[in-house]
Structures are given as C-alpha cells and as structure tokens.
Amino acid sequence: MSHNQLQDTLSHPDSPYIRAIGFLYLRYVGEPESMDRWFQPYLLDDQELATGRDKVTLGEFVRTLFDSRNFQGTLLPRLPSSVEQELRVQLLQAEQVGKRGQQHYKNGRMQTFRLGA
C-alpha cells in the first residue's frame, strides 16, 4: 500500500473492520521503526468491533496487535528488541491515560469525556 492508501484505510469512516485490516497489514509489512507514528493516534479509539465472541474497542485491538506476538493463533513477525521496548512503553502510557480518563468520567469530573476523543 502507498502512504495515502494506508492512511485512508486506518481512518476509514465506514467500518471499524476496514480499519482493523489496515492495522493488521501494518503489523505484518510495516517498517518497525515507523509503526508508532501510524498507530499512536488510535490507541484510545473507542469504536467497537466484534472479534469472535468478544467486543473490543479499536484501541484495544491495536494495543493487542503491538503488545503481543500472537493474534488469533497466528504468530506475528518479530520486532527488533529496541523497537519492541519503546512500543511497550507507549502502550503502557496509553493504557494508563485511558484508565485515568475512565475514572474521571465515573467520578463526574468529565461529563463529556469519550475515549479517543
């Protein structure tokens, strides 16, 4: 895919499944050193998609793809250890931000808060 095609797929407005396929494509063939700039804006995306019996947000799906080497029983390509460590730090930070946001929302501090917004 070209740069523009990948960007269009990752931000497709019609279906979260099209977006999920874009992230799978990125995980399989993307350059490890530039993956973070592609997925960073989507780590807290709250659009839902069904994966088997479970419903997950697109952000959770993206975090799973880049946090694990296994997807639905399929091994994903290995990432260089330096890149993998940096990605894990970014994923942990995004997860903490999401949890804090949900806690603020439950406490009534952020009435219009929406993950990914």
PDB file of C-alpha atoms in Angstrom:
ATOM      1  CA  MET A   1       0.000   0.000   0.000  1.00  0.00           C
ATOM      2  CA  SER A   2       1.093   3.539  -0.582  1.00  0.00           C
ATOM      3  CA  HIS A   3       1.305   6.036   2.271  1.00  0.00           C
ATOM      4  CA  ASN A   4      -2.038   7.591   1.284  1.00  0.00           C
ATOM      5  CA  GLN A   5      -3.785   4.238   0.887  1.00  0.00           C
ATOM      6  CA  LEU A   6      -2.666   3.108   4.344  1.00  0.00           C
ATOM      7  CA  GLN A   7      -3.742   6.415   5.893  1.00  0.00           C
ATOM      8  CA  ASP A   8      -7.160   6.135   4.225  1.00  0.00           C
ATOM      9  CA  THR A   9      -7.571   2.552   5.459  1.00  0.00           C
ATOM     10  CA  LEU A  10      -6.611   3.364   9.058  1.00  0.00           C
ATOM     11  CA  SER A  11      -9.009   6.304   9.228  1.00  0.00           C
ATOM     12  CA  HIS A  12     -11.844   4.810   7.145  1.00  0.00           C
ATOM     13  CA  PRO A  13     -15.168   6.265   8.373  1.00  0.00           C
ATOM     14  CA  ASP A  14     -17.481   3.415   7.317  1.00  0.00           C
ATOM     15  CA  SER A  15     -16.308   0.362   9.205  1.00  0.00           C
ATOM     16  CA  PRO A  16     -14.011  -0.478  12.108  1.00  0.00           C
ATOM     17  CA  TYR A  17     -13.237  -3.768  10.343  1.00  0.00           C
ATOM     18  CA  ILE A  18     -11.641  -1.967   7.403  1.00  0.00           C
ATOM     19  CA  ARG A  19      -9.533  -0.060   9.909  1.00  0.00           C
ATOM     20  CA  ALA A  20      -8.621  -3.293  11.732  1.00  0.00           C
ATOM     21  CA  ILE A  21      -7.440  -4.837   8.451  1.00  0.00           C
ATOM     22  CA  GLY A  22      -5.253  -1.773   7.933  1.00  0.00           C
ATOM     23  CA  PHE A  23      -3.637  -2.313  11.333  1.00  0.00           C
ATOM     24  CA  LEU A  24      -3.087  -6.000  10.583  1.00  0.00           C
ATOM     25  CA  TYR A  25      -1.443  -5.015   7.303  1.00  0.00           C
ATOM     26  CA  LEU A  26       0.743  -2.515   9.137  1.00  0.00           C
ATOM     27  CA  ARG A  27       1.742  -5.115  11.722  1.00  0.00           C
ATOM     28  CA  TYR A  28       2.747  -7.647   9.061  1.00  0.00           C
ATOM     29  CA  VAL A  29       4.538  -5.486   6.494  1.00  0.00           C
ATOM     30  CA  GLY A  30       5.177  -2.115   8.133  1.00  0.00           C
ATOM     31  CA  GLU A  31       8.638  -0.849   8.932  1.00  0.00           C
ATOM     32  CA  PRO A  32       9.143  -1.469  12.665  1.00  0.00           C
ATOM     33  CA  GLU A  33      10.878   1.863  13.208  1.00  0.00           C
ATOM     34  CA  SER A  34       7.905   3.855  11.899  1.00  0.00           C
ATOM     35  CA  MET A  35       4.998   1.800  13.285  1.00  0.00           C
ATOM     36  CA  ASP A  36       4.471   4.018  16.304  1.00  0.00           C
ATOM     37  CA  ARG A  37       3.662   7.092  14.235  1.00  0.00           C
ATOM     38  CA  TRP A  38       0.936   5.114  12.454  1.00  0.00           C
ATOM     39  CA  PHE A  39      -0.827   3.586  15.441  1.00  0.00           C
ATOM     40  CA  GLN A  40      -0.222   6.241  18.133  1.00  0.00           C
ATOM     41  CA  PRO A  41      -3.327   8.330  17.259  1.00  0.00           C
ATOM     42  CA  TYR A  42      -5.565   5.248  17.518  1.00  0.00           C
ATOM     43  CA  LEU A  43      -4.512   3.760  20.874  1.00  0.00           C
ATOM     44  CA  LEU A  44      -7.560   5.163  22.682  1.00  0.00           C
ATOM     45  CA  ASP A  45     -10.033   4.851  19.798  1.00  0.00           C
ATOM     46  CA  ASP A  46     -13.372   3.724  21.259  1.00  0.00           C
ATOM     47  CA  GLN A  47     -15.081   2.459  18.093  1.00  0.00           C
ATOM     48  CA  GLU A  48     -16.233  -1.100  18.812  1.00  0.00           C
ATOM     49  CA  LEU A  49     -15.713  -4.233  16.781  1.00  0.00           C
ATOM     50  CA  ALA A  50     -16.556  -7.857  17.480  1.00  0.00           C
ATOM     51  CA  THR A  51     -13.722 -10.377  17.477  1.00  0.00           C
ATOM     52  CA  GLY A  52     -15.245 -13.796  17.853  1.00  0.00           C
ATOM     53  CA  ARG A  53     -17.407 -13.792  20.982  1.00  0.00           C
ATOM     54  CA  ASP A  54     -15.873 -10.627  22.428  1.00  0.00           C
ATOM     55  CA  LYS A  55     -16.436  -6.978  21.688  1.00  0.00           C
ATOM     56  CA  VAL A  56     -13.372  -4.771  21.927  1.00  0.00           C
ATOM     57  CA  THR A  57     -12.598  -1.219  21.028  1.00  0.00           C
ATOM     58  CA  LEU A  58     -10.346  -0.497  18.101  1.00  0.00           C
ATOM     59  CA  GLY A  59      -7.810   0.938  20.552  1.00  0.00           C
ATOM     60  CA  GLU A  60      -7.725  -2.347  22.487  1.00  0.00           C
ATOM     61  CA  PHE A  61      -7.339  -4.235  19.212  1.00  0.00           C
ATOM     62  CA  VAL A  62      -4.392  -2.051  18.188  1.00  0.00           C
ATOM     63  CA  ARG A  63      -2.744  -2.395  21.606  1.00  0.00           C
ATOM     64  CA  THR A  64      -3.105  -6.188  21.395  1.00  0.00           C
ATOM     65  CA  LEU A  65      -1.515  -6.315  17.941  1.00  0.00           C
ATOM     66  CA  PHE A  66       1.547  -4.414  19.052  1.00  0.00           C
ATOM     67  CA  ASP A  67       1.823  -5.829  22.568  1.00  0.00           C
ATOM     68  CA  SER A  68       1.721  -9.498  21.658  1.00  0.00           C
ATOM     69  CA  ARG A  69       3.325 -11.804  19.106  1.00  0.00           C
ATOM     70  CA  ASN A  70       0.192 -13.925  18.801  1.00  0.00           C
ATOM     71  CA  PHE A  71      -3.009 -12.924  17.040  1.00  0.00           C
ATOM     72  CA  GLN A  72      -5.891 -15.410  16.834  1.00  0.00           C
ATOM     73  CA  GLY A  73      -3.473 -18.356  16.886  1.00  0.00           C
ATOM     74  CA  THR A  74      -1.142 -16.823  14.288  1.00  0.00           C
ATOM     75  CA  LEU A  75       2.385 -15.715  15.092  1.00  0.00           C
ATOM     76  CA  LEU A  76       3.086 -12.129  14.135  1.00  0.00           C
ATOM     77  CA  PRO A  77       6.502 -11.077  12.820  1.00  0.00           C
ATOM     78  CA  ARG A  78       9.113 -10.287  15.447  1.00  0.00           C
ATOM     79  CA  LEU A  79      10.073  -6.699  16.068  1.00  0.00           C
ATOM     80  CA  PRO A  80      13.611  -5.566  16.880  1.00  0.00           C
ATOM     81  CA  SER A  81      14.045  -5.562  20.665  1.00  0.00           C
ATOM     82  CA  SER A  82      14.740  -1.813  20.875  1.00  0.00           C
ATOM     83  CA  VAL A  83      11.578  -1.041  18.887  1.00  0.00           C
ATOM     84  CA  GLU A  84       9.543  -3.552  20.897  1.00  0.00           C
ATOM     85  CA  GLN A  85      10.644  -1.978  24.200  1.00  0.00           C
ATOM     86  CA  GLU A  86       9.730   1.518  23.010  1.00  0.00           C
ATOM     87  CA  LEU A  87       6.338   0.313  21.758  1.00  0.00           C
ATOM     88  CA  ARG A  88       5.585  -1.357  25.098  1.00  0.00           C
ATOM     89  CA  VAL A  89       6.330   1.896  26.936  1.00  0.00           C
ATOM     90  CA  GLN A  90       3.964   3.791  24.635  1.00  0.00           C
ATOM     91  CA  LEU A  91       1.257   1.149  25.027  1.00  0.00           C
ATOM     92  CA  LEU A  92       1.507   1.235  28.833  1.00  0.00           C
ATOM     93  CA  GLN A  93       1.285   5.024  28.839  1.00  0.00           C
ATOM     94  CA  ALA A  94      -1.812   4.966  26.623  1.00  0.00           C
ATOM     95  CA  GLU A  95      -3.420   2.327  28.838  1.00  0.00           C
ATOM     96  CA  GLN A  96      -2.811   4.445  31.951  1.00  0.00           C
ATOM     97  CA  VAL A  97      -4.241   7.545  30.283  1.00  0.00           C
ATOM     98  CA  GLY A  98      -7.351   5.573  29.302  1.00  0.00           C
ATOM     99  CA  LYS A  99      -7.840   4.247  32.835  1.00  0.00           C
ATOM    100  CA  ARG A 100      -7.448   7.720  34.343  1.00  0.00           C
ATOM    101  CA  GLY A 101      -9.957   9.107  31.857  1.00  0.00           C
ATOM    102  CA  GLN A 102     -12.493   6.417  32.708  1.00  0.00           C
ATOM    103  CA  GLN A 103     -12.008   7.064  36.416  1.00  0.00           C
ATOM    104  CA  HIS A 104     -12.544  10.805  35.940  1.00  0.00           C
ATOM    105  CA  TYR A 105     -15.652  10.088  33.917  1.00  0.00           C
ATOM    106  CA  LYS A 106     -17.052   7.820  36.662  1.00  0.00           C
ATOM    107  CA  ASN A 107     -16.312  10.483  39.280  1.00  0.00           C
ATOM    108  CA  GLY A 108     -18.278  13.053  37.267  1.00  0.00           C
ATOM    109  CA  ARG A 109     -15.273  15.268  36.616  1.00  0.00           C
ATOM    110  CA  MET A 110     -15.532  14.956  32.852  1.00  0.00           C
ATOM    111  CA  GLN A 111     -19.138  14.853  31.757  1.00  0.00           C
ATOM    112  CA  THR A 112     -18.397  14.847  28.032  1.00  0.00           C
ATOM    113  CA  PHE A 113     -15.286  12.671  28.097  1.00  0.00           C
ATOM    114  CA  ARG A 114     -15.102   9.955  25.478  1.00  0.00           C
ATOM    115  CA  LEU A 115     -12.106   7.685  24.989  1.00  0.00           C
ATOM    116  CA  GLY A 116     -10.288   8.566  21.830  1.00  0.00           C
ATOM    117  CA  ALA A 117     -11.892  11.991  21.629  1.00  0.00           C
TER     118      ALA A 117
END
